[in-house]
PDB file of C-alpha atoms and ligand atoms in Angstrom:
ATOM      1  CA  MET A1124       2.893  -6.918  19.281  1.00 84.00           C
ATOM      2  CA  ASN A1125       2.286  -7.317  15.563  1.00 93.00           C
ATOM      3  CA  LYS A1126       5.019  -6.114  13.238  1.00 97.00           C
ATOM      4  CA  THR A1127       4.162  -3.761  10.376  1.00 98.00           C
ATOM      5  CA  ALA A1128       5.038  -4.168   6.689  1.00 98.00           C
ATOM      6  CA  LEU A1129       4.523  -1.539   3.986  1.00 98.00           C
ATOM      7  CA  ILE A1130       4.146  -2.950   0.476  1.00 99.00           C
ATOM      8  CA  THR A1131       4.159  -0.703  -2.598  1.00 99.00           C
ATOM      9  CA  GLY A1132       2.233  -1.901  -5.647  1.00 98.00           C
ATOM     10  CA  ALA A1133      -0.113  -4.165  -3.682  1.00 98.00           C
ATOM     11  CA  THR A1134      -3.043  -3.914  -6.105  1.00 98.00           C
ATOM     12  CA  SER A1135      -1.814  -6.722  -8.346  1.00 98.00           C
ATOM     13  CA  GLY A1136       0.571  -9.607  -8.907  1.00 98.00           C
ATOM     14  CA  ILE A1137       3.627  -9.968  -6.682  1.00 99.00           C
ATOM     15  CA  GLY A1138       2.754  -7.093  -4.336  1.00 99.00           C
ATOM     16  CA  LYS A1139      -0.772  -8.375  -3.722  1.00 98.00           C
ATOM     17  CA  ALA A1140       0.564 -11.875  -2.975  1.00 99.00           C
ATOM     18  CA  ILE A1141       3.171 -10.414  -0.591  1.00 98.00           C
ATOM     19  CA  ALA A1142       0.478  -8.427   1.229  1.00 98.00           C
ATOM     20  CA  LYS A1143      -1.574 -11.598   1.634  1.00 98.00           C
ATOM     21  CA  LYS A1144       1.417 -13.649   2.848  1.00 98.00           C
ATOM     22  CA  PHE A1145       2.464 -11.085   5.460  1.00 98.00           C
ATOM     23  CA  ALA A1146      -1.147 -10.612   6.617  1.00 98.00           C
ATOM     24  CA  GLU A1147      -1.613 -14.372   7.021  1.00 98.00           C
ATOM     25  CA  ASN A1148       1.500 -14.391   9.177  1.00 98.00           C
ATOM     26  CA  GLY A1149       0.283 -11.732  11.590  1.00 97.00           C
ATOM     27  CA  TYR A1150       1.761  -8.547  10.180  1.00 98.00           C
ATOM     28  CA  ASN A1151      -0.254  -5.358  10.177  1.00 98.00           C
ATOM     29  CA  ILE A1152       0.115  -4.127   6.639  1.00 98.00           C
ATOM     30  CA  ILE A1153       0.136  -0.870   4.727  1.00 98.00           C
ATOM     31  CA  ILE A1154      -0.885  -1.438   1.113  1.00 98.00           C
ATOM     32  CA  THR A1155      -0.285   1.131  -1.607  1.00 98.00           C
ATOM     33  CA  GLY A1156      -1.005   1.591  -5.302  1.00 98.00           C
ATOM     34  CA  ARG A1157      -2.847   3.935  -7.663  1.00 98.00           C
ATOM     35  CA  ARG A1158      -6.121   1.950  -7.946  1.00 98.00           C
ATOM     36  CA  GLN A1159      -8.235   2.800  -4.888  1.00 98.00           C
ATOM     37  CA  GLN A1160     -10.973   0.265  -5.611  1.00 98.00           C
ATOM     38  CA  ARG A1161      -8.507  -2.612  -5.623  1.00 98.00           C
ATOM     39  CA  LEU A1162      -6.915  -1.317  -2.416  1.00 98.00           C
ATOM     40  CA  THR A1163     -10.332  -1.165  -0.745  1.00 98.00           C
ATOM     41  CA  GLU A1164     -11.194  -4.720  -1.855  1.00 98.00           C
ATOM     42  CA  LEU A1165      -7.855  -6.074  -0.646  1.00 98.00           C
ATOM     43  CA  LYS A1166      -8.112  -4.227   2.654  1.00 98.00           C
ATOM     44  CA  ASP A1167     -11.612  -5.657   3.268  1.00 98.00           C
ATOM     45  CA  ASN A1168     -10.501  -9.154   2.329  1.00 98.00           C
ATOM     46  CA  LEU A1169      -7.315  -9.193   4.420  1.00 98.00           C
ATOM     47  CA  SER A1170      -8.777  -7.576   7.510  1.00 96.00           C
ATOM     48  CA  THR A1171     -11.809  -9.909   7.449  1.00 96.00           C
ATOM     49  CA  ASN A1172      -9.716 -13.056   7.113  1.00 96.00           C
ATOM     50  CA  ASN A1173      -6.841 -12.236   9.480  1.00 95.00           C
ATOM     51  CA  GLN A1174      -6.553 -10.778  12.987  1.00 95.00           C
ATOM     52  CA  ILE A1175      -4.571  -7.796  11.749  1.00 97.00           C
ATOM     53  CA  LYS A1176      -4.953  -4.122  10.810  1.00 97.00           C
ATOM     54  CA  VAL A1177      -4.695  -2.866   7.239  1.00 98.00           C
ATOM     55  CA  LEU A1178      -4.063   0.724   6.115  1.00 98.00           C
ATOM     56  CA  ASP A1179      -4.596   1.555   2.439  1.00 98.00           C
ATOM     57  CA  LEU A1180      -2.782   4.517   0.917  1.00 98.00           C
ATOM     58  CA  CYS A1181      -3.525   5.514  -2.666  1.00 98.00           C
ATOM     59  CA  PHE A1182      -0.698   7.394  -4.370  1.00 98.00           C
ATOM     60  CA  ASP A1183       1.564   7.322  -7.394  1.00 98.00           C
ATOM     61  CA  VAL A1184       5.165   6.584  -6.398  1.00 98.00           C
ATOM     62  CA  ARG A1185       6.295   8.975  -9.171  1.00 98.00           C
ATOM     63  CA  ASP A1186       4.583  11.887  -7.433  1.00 98.00           C
ATOM     64  CA  LYS A1187       7.248  13.146  -5.031  1.00 98.00           C
ATOM     65  CA  ASP A1188       4.909  15.453  -3.123  1.00 98.00           C
ATOM     66  CA  SER A1189       2.279  12.730  -2.606  1.00 98.00           C
ATOM     67  CA  VAL A1190       4.886  10.200  -1.471  1.00 98.00           C
ATOM     68  CA  PHE A1191       6.375  12.514   1.162  1.00 98.00           C
ATOM     69  CA  SER A1192       3.133  14.112   2.337  1.00 98.00           C
ATOM     70  CA  THR A1193       1.540  10.670   2.765  1.00 98.00           C
ATOM     71  CA  LEU A1194       4.412   8.710   4.280  1.00 98.00           C
ATOM     72  CA  GLU A1195       5.869  11.405   6.519  1.00 94.00           C
ATOM     73  CA  LYS A1196       2.492  11.954   8.202  1.00 92.00           C
ATOM     74  CA  LEU A1197       1.401   8.415   8.952  1.00 95.00           C
ATOM     75  CA  PRO A1198      -1.044   8.010  11.869  1.00 95.00           C
ATOM     76  CA  ALA A1199       0.964   7.466  15.082  1.00 93.00           C
ATOM     77  CA  SER A1200      -0.110   3.827  15.386  1.00 93.00           C
ATOM     78  CA  TRP A1201       1.378   3.135  11.923  1.00 97.00           C
ATOM     79  CA  ASP A1202       4.609   5.077  12.269  1.00 92.00           C
ATOM     80  CA  GLN A1203       6.841   2.127  13.216  1.00 96.00           C
ATOM     81  CA  ILE A1204       7.490   0.241   9.997  1.00 98.00           C
ATOM     82  CA  ASP A1205       9.458  -2.980  10.393  1.00 98.00           C
ATOM     83  CA  VAL A1206       9.593  -4.073   6.752  1.00 98.00           C
ATOM     84  CA  LEU A1207       9.349  -1.949   3.598  1.00 98.00           C
ATOM     85  CA  ILE A1208       8.855  -3.893   0.385  1.00 99.00           C
ATOM     86  CA  ASN A1209       9.631  -1.734  -2.635  1.00 99.00           C
ATOM     87  CA  ASN A1210       7.683  -3.665  -5.233  1.00 99.00           C
ATOM     88  CA  ALA A1211       5.809  -1.090  -7.395  1.00 99.00           C
ATOM     89  CA  GLY A1212       7.283  -1.204 -10.864  1.00 98.00           C
ATOM     90  CA  LEU A1213       6.722  -1.888 -14.512  1.00 98.00           C
ATOM     91  CA  ALA A1214       8.153  -2.453 -17.955  1.00 98.00           C
ATOM     92  CA  VAL A1215       6.580  -0.529 -20.835  1.00 98.00           C
ATOM     93  CA  GLY A1216       7.370  -1.171 -24.500  1.00 98.00           C
ATOM     94  CA  THR A1217       9.852  -3.429 -26.264  1.00 98.00           C
ATOM     95  CA  ASN A1218      11.360  -1.012 -28.778  1.00 98.00           C
ATOM     96  CA  LYS A1219      15.037  -0.843 -29.582  1.00 98.00           C
ATOM     97  CA  ILE A1220      16.691   2.263 -28.154  1.00 98.00           C
ATOM     98  CA  HIS A1221      16.835   4.096 -31.521  1.00 98.00           C
ATOM     99  CA  GLU A1222      13.080   3.572 -31.891  1.00 98.00           C
ATOM    100  CA  GLY A1223      12.260   4.046 -28.213  1.00 98.00           C
ATOM    101  CA  GLU A1224       9.243   5.969 -26.903  1.00 98.00           C
ATOM    102  CA  ILE A1225      10.574   8.635 -24.547  1.00 98.00           C
ATOM    103  CA  ASP A1226       7.372   8.483 -22.510  1.00 98.00           C
ATOM    104  CA  ASP A1227       7.899   4.741 -21.913  1.00 98.00           C
ATOM    105  CA  TRP A1228      11.446   5.398 -20.710  1.00 98.00           C
ATOM    106  CA  GLU A1229      10.259   8.096 -18.339  1.00 98.00           C
ATOM    107  CA  ARG A1230       7.511   5.890 -16.891  1.00 98.00           C
ATOM    108  CA  MET A1231      10.014   3.117 -16.150  1.00 99.00           C
ATOM    109  CA  ILE A1232      12.769   5.314 -14.728  1.00 99.00           C
ATOM    110  CA  ASP A1233      10.343   7.480 -12.744  1.00 99.00           C
ATOM    111  CA  THR A1234       8.573   4.454 -11.240  1.00 99.00           C
ATOM    112  CA  ASN A1235      11.255   1.794 -10.849  1.00 99.00           C
ATOM    113  CA  VAL A1236      14.131   4.066  -9.820  1.00 99.00           C
ATOM    114  CA  LYS A1237      12.897   7.456  -8.653  1.00 99.00           C
ATOM    115  CA  GLY A1238       9.689   6.109  -7.049  1.00 99.00           C
ATOM    116  CA  LEU A1239      11.673   3.501  -5.119  1.00 99.00           C
ATOM    117  CA  LEU A1240      14.061   6.238  -3.982  1.00 99.00           C
ATOM    118  CA  TYR A1241      11.265   8.586  -2.845  1.00 98.00           C
ATOM    119  CA  VAL A1242       9.534   5.876  -0.793  1.00 98.00           C
ATOM    120  CA  SER A1243      12.831   4.733   0.718  1.00 98.00           C
ATOM    121  CA  ARG A1244      13.835   8.310   1.541  1.00 98.00           C
ATOM    122  CA  ALA A1245      10.534   8.781   3.395  1.00 98.00           C
ATOM    123  CA  ILE A1246      10.760   5.517   5.387  1.00 98.00           C
ATOM    124  CA  LEU A1247      14.487   5.050   6.051  1.00 98.00           C
ATOM    125  CA  PRO A1248      14.766   7.893   8.609  1.00 97.00           C
ATOM    126  CA  LYS A1249      12.031   6.203  10.690  1.00 97.00           C
ATOM    127  CA  MET A1250      13.958   2.915  10.592  1.00 98.00           C
ATOM    128  CA  ALA A1251      17.215   4.699  11.429  1.00 98.00           C
ATOM    129  CA  ALA A1252      15.594   6.388  14.426  1.00 97.00           C
ATOM    130  CA  GLN A1253      14.223   3.088  15.730  1.00 97.00           C
ATOM    131  CA  GLN A1254      17.582   1.345  15.043  1.00 98.00           C
ATOM    132  CA  GLN A1255      15.923  -1.538  13.257  1.00 98.00           C
ATOM    133  CA  GLY A1256      14.152  -2.273  10.016  1.00 98.00           C
ATOM    134  CA  HIS A1257      14.286  -4.246   6.786  1.00 98.00           C
ATOM    135  CA  ILE A1258      14.051  -2.966   3.230  1.00 98.00           C
ATOM    136  CA  ILE A1259      13.290  -5.548   0.563  1.00 99.00           C
ATOM    137  CA  ASN A1260      13.634  -4.314  -3.008  1.00 99.00           C
ATOM    138  CA  ILE A1261      11.968  -6.330  -5.758  1.00 99.00           C
ATOM    139  CA  GLY A1262      14.600  -6.316  -8.489  1.00 98.00           C
ATOM    140  CA  SER A1263      14.590  -8.698 -11.444  1.00 98.00           C
ATOM    141  CA  ILE A1264      16.671 -11.055 -13.526  1.00 98.00           C
ATOM    142  CA  ALA A1265      16.671  -7.918 -15.739  1.00 98.00           C
ATOM    143  CA  GLY A1266      18.849  -6.312 -13.064  1.00 98.00           C
ATOM    144  CA  LYS A1267      21.425  -9.056 -13.519  1.00 98.00           C
ATOM    145  CA  GLN A1268      21.431  -9.387 -17.304  1.00 98.00           C
ATOM    146  CA  VAL A1269      20.552  -7.199 -20.277  1.00 98.00           C
ATOM    147  CA  TYR A1270      18.476  -8.888 -22.988  1.00 98.00           C
ATOM    148  CA  PRO A1271      17.290  -7.866 -26.491  1.00 98.00           C
ATOM    149  CA  ASN A1272      14.723  -5.014 -26.386  1.00 98.00           C
ATOM    150  CA  GLY A1273      14.961  -4.849 -22.587  1.00 98.00           C
ATOM    151  CA  ASN A1274      17.220  -1.763 -22.645  1.00 98.00           C
ATOM    152  CA  VAL A1275      15.648   0.833 -20.314  1.00 98.00           C
ATOM    153  CA  TYR A1276      13.754  -1.687 -18.163  1.00 99.00           C
ATOM    154  CA  CYS A1277      17.005  -3.636 -17.658  1.00 99.00           C
ATOM    155  CA  ALA A1278      18.823  -0.371 -16.851  1.00 99.00           C
ATOM    156  CA  SER A1279      16.152   0.537 -14.288  1.00 99.00           C
ATOM    157  CA  LYS A1280      16.498  -2.856 -12.583  1.00 99.00           C
ATOM    158  CA  HIS A1281      20.307  -2.641 -12.686  1.00 99.00           C
ATOM    159  CA  ALA A1282      19.784   0.666 -10.845  1.00 99.00           C
ATOM    160  CA  VAL A1283      17.665  -1.179  -8.241  1.00 99.00           C
ATOM    161  CA  ASP A1284      20.532  -3.670  -7.863  1.00 99.00           C
ATOM    162  CA  ALA A1285      23.011  -0.804  -7.311  1.00 99.00           C
ATOM    163  CA  LEU A1286      20.702   1.069  -4.947  1.00 99.00           C
ATOM    164  CA  THR A1287      20.158  -2.097  -2.900  1.00 99.00           C
ATOM    165  CA  GLN A1288      23.917  -2.397  -2.422  1.00 98.00           C
ATOM    166  CA  ALA A1289      24.189   1.315  -1.612  1.00 98.00           C
ATOM    167  CA  MET A1290      21.352   1.209   0.930  1.00 98.00           C
ATOM    168  CA  ARG A1291      22.987  -1.740   2.665  1.00 98.00           C
ATOM    169  CA  ILE A1292      26.210   0.246   3.106  1.00 98.00           C
ATOM    170  CA  ASP A1293      24.504   3.480   4.144  1.00 98.00           C
ATOM    171  CA  ALA A1294      22.054   1.841   6.573  1.00 98.00           C
ATOM    172  CA  LEU A1295      24.572  -0.501   8.175  1.00 98.00           C
ATOM    173  CA  ASP A1296      25.201   1.701  11.203  1.00 98.00           C
ATOM    174  CA  HIS A1297      21.459   1.754  11.927  1.00 98.00           C
ATOM    175  CA  ASN A1298      20.974  -2.003  12.139  1.00 98.00           C
ATOM    176  CA  ILE A1299      18.795  -2.010   9.002  1.00 98.00           C
ATOM    177  CA  LYS A1300      18.716  -5.093   6.798  1.00 98.00           C
ATOM    178  CA  VAL A1301      18.588  -4.577   3.027  1.00 98.00           C
ATOM    179  CA  THR A1302      17.634  -7.433   0.710  1.00 99.00           C
ATOM    180  CA  GLN A1303      16.983  -7.710  -3.003  1.00 99.00           C
ATOM    181  CA  VAL A1304      14.623 -10.354  -4.382  1.00 99.00           C
ATOM    182  CA  SER A1305      15.195 -10.758  -8.136  1.00 98.00           C
ATOM    183  CA  PRO A1306      12.599 -12.914  -9.900  1.00 99.00           C
ATOM    184  CA  GLY A1307      12.634 -14.433 -13.366  1.00 98.00           C
ATOM    185  CA  ALA A1308       9.332 -14.831 -15.252  1.00 98.00           C
ATOM    186  CA  VAL A1309       6.291 -14.346 -13.005  1.00 98.00           C
ATOM    187  CA  GLU A1310       2.783 -14.505 -14.499  1.00 98.00           C
ATOM    188  CA  THR A1311       1.047 -11.303 -13.354  1.00 98.00           C
ATOM    189  CA  GLU A1312      -0.272  -8.193 -15.128  1.00 98.00           C
ATOM    190  CA  PHE A1313       3.377  -7.313 -15.869  1.00 98.00           C
ATOM    191  CA  SER A1314       3.385  -8.446 -19.530  1.00 98.00           C
ATOM    192  CA  ILE A1315      -0.017  -6.870 -20.247  1.00 98.00           C
ATOM    193  CA  VAL A1316       1.496  -3.548 -19.119  1.00 98.00           C
ATOM    194  CA  ARG A1317       4.726  -4.171 -21.060  1.00 98.00           C
ATOM    195  CA  TYR A1318       2.743  -4.911 -24.268  1.00 98.00           C
ATOM    196  CA  LYS A1319       0.376  -1.990 -23.615  1.00 98.00           C
ATOM    197  CA  GLY A1320      -2.773  -4.097 -23.240  1.00 98.00           C
ATOM    198  CA  ASP A1321      -2.072  -6.642 -26.008  1.00 98.00           C
ATOM    199  CA  LYS A1322      -3.217  -9.756 -24.142  1.00 97.00           C
ATOM    200  CA  ASP A1323      -2.249 -12.194 -26.927  1.00 97.00           C
ATOM    201  CA  LYS A1324       1.371 -11.034 -26.842  1.00 97.00           C
ATOM    202  CA  ALA A1325       1.343 -11.052 -23.040  1.00 98.00           C
ATOM    203  CA  ASP A1326      -0.056 -14.599 -22.844  1.00 97.00           C
ATOM    204  CA  LYS A1327       2.632 -15.900 -25.232  1.00 96.00           C
ATOM    205  CA  VAL A1328       5.356 -14.910 -22.740  1.00 97.00           C
ATOM    206  CA  TYR A1329       4.203 -17.648 -20.363  1.00 97.00           C
ATOM    207  CA  GLN A1330       3.353 -20.376 -22.892  1.00 97.00           C
ATOM    208  CA  GLY A1331       5.212 -23.707 -22.959  1.00 97.00           C
ATOM    209  CA  PHE A1332       6.600 -23.627 -19.413  1.00 98.00           C
ATOM    210  CA  THR A1333       5.421 -23.098 -15.849  1.00 98.00           C
ATOM    211  CA  PRO A1334       6.235 -19.538 -14.766  1.00 98.00           C
ATOM    212  CA  LEU A1335       6.468 -18.397 -11.165  1.00 98.00           C
ATOM    213  CA  SER A1336       3.314 -17.093  -9.505  1.00 98.00           C
ATOM    214  CA  GLY A1337       3.133 -14.005  -7.338  1.00 98.00           C
ATOM    215  CA  GLU A1338       2.697 -16.411  -4.408  1.00 98.00           C
ATOM    216  CA  ASP A1339       6.045 -18.098  -5.188  1.00 99.00           C
ATOM    217  CA  VAL A1340       7.806 -14.742  -4.932  1.00 99.00           C
ATOM    218  CA  ALA A1341       5.817 -13.860  -1.815  1.00 99.00           C
ATOM    219  CA  ASP A1342       6.997 -17.086  -0.137  1.00 98.00           C
ATOM    220  CA  VAL A1343      10.701 -16.331  -0.633  1.00 98.00           C
ATOM    221  CA  THR A1344      10.194 -12.670   0.290  1.00 98.00           C
ATOM    222  CA  PHE A1345       8.517 -13.694   3.532  1.00 98.00           C
ATOM    223  CA  TYR A1346      11.326 -16.189   4.215  1.00 98.00           C
ATOM    224  CA  ALA A1347      13.887 -13.368   3.839  1.00 98.00           C
ATOM    225  CA  ALA A1348      11.877 -11.265   6.304  1.00 98.00           C
ATOM    226  CA  SER A1349      11.598 -14.112   8.822  1.00 98.00           C
ATOM    227  CA  LEU A1350      15.253 -14.826   9.563  1.00 98.00           C
ATOM    228  CA  PRO A1351      16.783 -14.111  12.975  1.00 98.00           C
ATOM    229  CA  PRO A1352      17.970 -10.542  13.668  1.00 97.00           C
ATOM    230  CA  HIS A1353      21.640 -11.390  12.976  1.00 98.00           C
ATOM    231  CA  VAL A1354      20.985 -13.025   9.571  1.00 98.00           C
ATOM    232  CA  ASN A1355      20.360 -11.192   6.294  1.00 98.00           C
ATOM    233  CA  ILE A1356      19.912 -12.373   2.722  1.00 98.00           C
ATOM    234  CA  ASN A1357      21.584  -9.777   0.511  1.00 98.00           C
ATOM    235  CA  ASP A1358      20.386 -11.017  -2.830  1.00 97.00           C
ATOM    236  CA  LEU A1359      18.012 -13.744  -3.827  1.00 98.00           C
ATOM    237  CA  VAL A1360      17.455 -14.718  -7.481  1.00 98.00           C
ATOM    238  CA  VAL A1361      14.279 -16.797  -7.825  1.00 98.00           C
ATOM    239  CA  ILE A1362      13.473 -18.232 -11.204  1.00 98.00           C
ATOM    240  CA  PRO A1363      11.209 -20.887 -12.776  1.00 98.00           C
ATOM    241  CA  THR A1364      12.836 -24.330 -13.009  1.00 98.00           C
ATOM    242  CA  ALA A1365      12.314 -24.117 -16.782  1.00 98.00           C
ATOM    243  CA  GLN A1366      14.278 -20.847 -17.043  1.00 98.00           C
ATOM    244  CA  ALA A1367      18.092 -20.804 -16.878  1.00 98.00           C
ATOM    245  CA  ASN A1368      18.643 -17.068 -17.286  1.00 98.00           C
ATOM    246  CA  ALA A1369      16.895 -14.042 -18.780  1.00 98.00           C
ATOM    247  CA  THR A1370      16.706 -15.520 -22.280  1.00 97.00           C
ATOM    248  CA  THR A1371      17.089 -19.307 -21.984  1.00 98.00           C
ATOM    249  CA  PHE A1372      13.934 -21.370 -21.431  1.00 98.00           C
ATOM    250  CA  ASN A1373      13.096 -25.062 -21.693  1.00 97.00           C
ATOM    251  CA  LYS A1374       9.665 -25.096 -23.302  1.00 95.00           C
ATOM    252  CA  SER A1375       9.626 -28.856 -23.876  1.00 88.00           C
ATOM    253  CA  LEU A1376       8.902 -30.004 -20.335  1.00 76.00           C
TER     254      LEU A1376
HETATM  255  P1  NDP B1443       1.829  -6.092 -11.913  1.00 62.01           P
HETATM  256  O1  NDP B1443       1.644  -5.238 -13.111  1.00 62.01           O
HETATM  257  O2  NDP B1443       0.911  -7.232 -11.706  1.00 62.01           O
HETATM  258  O3  NDP B1443       1.854  -5.181 -10.591  1.00 62.01           O
HETATM  259  C1  NDP B1443       2.548  -3.967 -10.566  1.00 62.01           C
HETATM  260  C2  NDP B1443       2.173  -3.202  -9.307  1.00 62.01           C
HETATM  261  O4  NDP B1443       2.934  -1.975  -9.281  1.00 62.01           O
HETATM  262  C3  NDP B1443       0.705  -2.832  -9.270  1.00 62.01           C
HETATM  263  O5  NDP B1443       0.198  -3.027  -7.973  1.00 62.01           O
HETATM  264  C4  NDP B1443       0.705  -1.357  -9.618  1.00 62.01           C
HETATM  265  O6  NDP B1443      -0.362  -0.699  -8.938  1.00 62.01           O
HETATM  266  C5  NDP B1443       2.049  -0.901  -9.045  1.00 62.01           C
HETATM  267  N1  NDP B1443       2.516   0.319  -9.703  1.00 62.01           N
HETATM  268  C6  NDP B1443       2.938   0.461 -10.976  1.00 62.01           C
HETATM  269  N2  NDP B1443       3.225   1.745 -11.235  1.00 62.01           N
HETATM  270  C7  NDP B1443       2.981   2.432 -10.087  1.00 62.01           C
HETATM  271  C8  NDP B1443       3.061   3.794  -9.727  1.00 62.01           C
HETATM  272  N3  NDP B1443       3.494   4.721 -10.593  1.00 62.01           N
HETATM  273  N4  NDP B1443       2.720   4.167  -8.468  1.00 62.01           N
HETATM  274  C9  NDP B1443       2.292   3.234  -7.584  1.00 62.01           C
HETATM  275  N5  NDP B1443       2.190   1.924  -7.863  1.00 62.01           N
HETATM  276  C10 NDP B1443       2.519   1.537  -9.115  1.00 62.01           C
HETATM  277  O7  NDP B1443       3.345  -6.615 -12.017  1.00 62.01           O
HETATM  278  P2  NDP B1443       4.235  -7.526 -11.038  1.00 62.01           P
HETATM  279  O8  NDP B1443       3.503  -7.882  -9.838  1.00 62.01           O
HETATM  280  O9  NDP B1443       4.809  -8.598 -11.872  1.00 62.01           O
HETATM  281  O10 NDP B1443       5.416  -6.490 -10.729  1.00 62.01           O
HETATM  282  C11 NDP B1443       5.803  -6.139  -9.418  1.00 62.01           C
HETATM  283  C12 NDP B1443       7.309  -5.893  -9.417  1.00 62.01           C
HETATM  284  O11 NDP B1443       7.993  -7.103  -9.756  1.00 62.01           O
HETATM  285  C13 NDP B1443       7.787  -4.842 -10.412  1.00 62.01           C
HETATM  286  O12 NDP B1443       8.780  -4.054  -9.792  1.00 62.01           O
HETATM  287  C14 NDP B1443       8.405  -5.678 -11.532  1.00 62.01           C
HETATM  288  O13 NDP B1443       9.390  -4.975 -12.212  1.00 62.01           O
HETATM  289  C15 NDP B1443       8.965  -6.826 -10.737  1.00 62.01           C
HETATM  290  N6  NDP B1443       9.230  -8.061 -11.466  1.00 62.01           N
HETATM  291  C16 NDP B1443       8.236  -8.682 -12.173  1.00 62.01           C
HETATM  292  C17 NDP B1443       8.522  -9.860 -12.845  1.00 62.01           C
HETATM  293  C18 NDP B1443       7.524 -10.562 -13.699  1.00 62.01           C
HETATM  294  O14 NDP B1443       7.922 -11.398 -14.546  1.00 62.01           O
HETATM  295  N7  NDP B1443       6.226 -10.316 -13.527  1.00 62.01           N
HETATM  296  C19 NDP B1443       9.860 -10.484 -12.754  1.00 62.01           C
HETATM  297  C20 NDP B1443      10.815  -9.729 -12.008  1.00 62.01           C
HETATM  298  C21 NDP B1443      10.495  -8.590 -11.370  1.00 62.01           C
HETATM  299  P3  NDP B1443      -1.334   0.397  -9.593  1.00 62.01           P
HETATM  300  O15 NDP B1443      -1.434   0.108 -11.043  1.00 62.01           O
HETATM  301  O16 NDP B1443      -2.622   0.239  -8.835  1.00 62.01           O
HETATM  302  O17 NDP B1443      -0.665   1.690  -9.295  1.00 62.01           O
HETATM  303  C1  8X3 B1444      10.566  -9.173 -15.295  1.00 62.01           C
HETATM  304  C2  8X3 B1444      11.231 -10.381 -15.811  1.00 62.01           C
HETATM  305  O1  8X3 B1444      12.671 -11.289 -17.737  1.00 62.01           O
HETATM  306  O2  8X3 B1444      10.780  -9.859 -18.320  1.00 62.01           O
HETATM  307  O3  8X3 B1444      11.442  -8.357 -14.603  1.00 62.01           O
HETATM  308  O4  8X3 B1444      12.759  -8.942 -17.324  1.00 62.01           O
HETATM  309  S1  8X3 B1444      11.904 -10.092 -17.371  1.00 62.01           S
END
């Protein structure tokens, strides 16, 4: 029987690549995001090209009522979720804290921290009841280090790091694996969102070195999900070869 993976934020970048990777490897997949048209296109593409089923669910992870009403009433054939990939997230703005936009802070905390908690709270009881499951949280190098002007985004990803550790402790008795995948620079729509649509600024982030692609992160995420039942990767930092840490790049290669 096919396993099922639920991927949040599958309309773009890392989440879309993860959906494709799991679909190509025989998982039935639940894809979520706020942009219905992209979900529909991805669903059509993945179900045409793979012998699997795809369920698309359009909701905002910040909307507590939508998250619970959607995920607690999944059709019976979708109710066993083997892998949850908490990927939906964003950075918005690069202001220093004393010049920070409160709305930017709320978007990041509500999405990256509270949204991840809502989705996990809806799915974890199902995994606990079935005495198996795997939660994979997409953290970041920003959850390992704080860098200039990263303030609230870094704090939100440090929270993901802490919540990953907490989930692993709390879910241990239910045979649930919990993994964090923490990427460095990945070229997606991430920087366009961070720079609020300024494509020139976004493009500059990835100039002079080869960043990761969404597919690179999808490969390591799928590897973490493919290990034998007794083996778990707790934490996996995946970074471009030309990046040593959050702020140190070799742009001369
Ligand atoms: P993208 O902007 O390309 O994709 C972000 C995804 O998150 C989209 O599918 C978007 O869907 C979804 N999303 C954002 N806000 C919400 C929301 N409120 N409700 C539901 N879905 C939402 O960026 P990435 O693929 O790069 O980012 C994916 C994850 O990877 C994020 O958690 C990010 O922090 C993390 N990350 C990214 C890195 C990078 O350098 N790119 C490095 C390290 C970590 P939609 O807009 O349709 O709702
Ligand atoms: C995204 C990578 O370095 O911009 O999480 O924080 S970074």
